[in-house]
């Protein structure tokens, strides 16, 4: 499923990979999926916004007394089987007795990349935080990440960056879905609040970190 921005609204449609042999209408000379992924991912990694977010997040974690070891930037994680599978997250640290990694998400990404990273860190017993620079509920990457994280999205924008600097405590803007009943139907409504790591539930079975409004259960 793909979604392009039309003149008045986002239009959803089914699409296949570029130049699949089953399609008679092929576009020659285009880039394959792997090349597109590398261009998008590396371009976002090297952008000034990405670098600024990474520096700010690492500096705030270093001020947190609950961080019990060095805050590592782009540390390589090898799979526990010592094979060729590895990941290099933007930030890694130990918070209390929990291993955390943070991946800054500025551009869109393929769902198989998202699921692959989450599976990798889950097997390593590491909590992964996808950190957005802004919240777009219609963006497919936002939806893909929220589905696998108890309908939570963490945003580190300029407002919470300033707030974090003033308090000395890393603060995220957490967007989460609250189920409501409208005209006899159950629907999810996006809500937002500021959270710190201390506000979150760390589910060690699912290896997920999320905000849950227990007052509404």
Tab-separated table of C-alpha atoms in Angstrom, residues 49-50 52-54 56-57 60 104-106 130-136 153-166 169-175 192-195:
chain	number	residue	atom	x	y	z
A	49	UNK	CA	18.857	18.083	11.499
A	50	UNK	CA	19.810	14.465	12.125
A	52	UNK	CA	21.656	18.122	15.750
A	53	UNK	CA	19.071	15.723	17.164
A	54	UNK	CA	21.687	13.055	17.783
A	56	UNK	CA	21.197	16.882	21.755
A	57	UNK	CA	19.798	13.468	22.717
A	60	UNK	CA	20.786	14.966	27.676
A	104	UNK	CA	16.251	9.065	14.715
A	105	UNK	CA	13.531	8.835	12.073
A	106	UNK	CA	13.389	11.820	9.728
A	130	UNK	CA	12.154	5.485	17.230
A	131	UNK	CA	12.507	9.259	17.615
A	132	UNK	CA	10.734	11.542	15.136
A	133	UNK	CA	11.473	15.222	14.563
A	134	UNK	CA	7.763	15.883	13.974
A	135	UNK	CA	4.469	14.023	14.122
A	136	UNK	CA	2.574	13.162	10.943
A	153	UNK	CA	5.206	7.729	18.734
A	154	UNK	CA	8.022	9.705	20.381
A	155	UNK	CA	8.876	13.163	19.021
A	156	UNK	CA	11.898	15.305	19.867
A	157	UNK	CA	11.174	18.703	18.375
A	158	UNK	CA	12.467	22.173	19.180
A	159	UNK	CA	9.913	22.728	21.954
A	160	UNK	CA	10.798	19.638	23.992
A	161	UNK	CA	14.481	20.156	23.200
A	162	UNK	CA	14.315	23.557	24.955
A	163	UNK	CA	12.237	22.082	27.790
A	164	UNK	CA	14.732	19.244	28.241
A	165	UNK	CA	17.608	21.700	28.363
A	166	UNK	CA	15.883	23.746	31.055
A	169	UNK	CA	15.790	15.681	31.861
A	170	UNK	CA	15.290	14.189	28.407
A	171	UNK	CA	11.653	14.780	27.495
A	172	UNK	CA	9.719	13.485	24.511
A	173	UNK	CA	6.443	14.578	23.028
A	174	UNK	CA	4.514	11.303	23.140
A	175	UNK	CA	1.642	10.853	20.699
A	192	UNK	CA	-0.353	13.969	23.159
A	193	UNK	CA	1.575	14.569	26.372
A	194	UNK	CA	5.168	15.148	27.448
A	195	UNK	CA	6.945	12.137	28.923
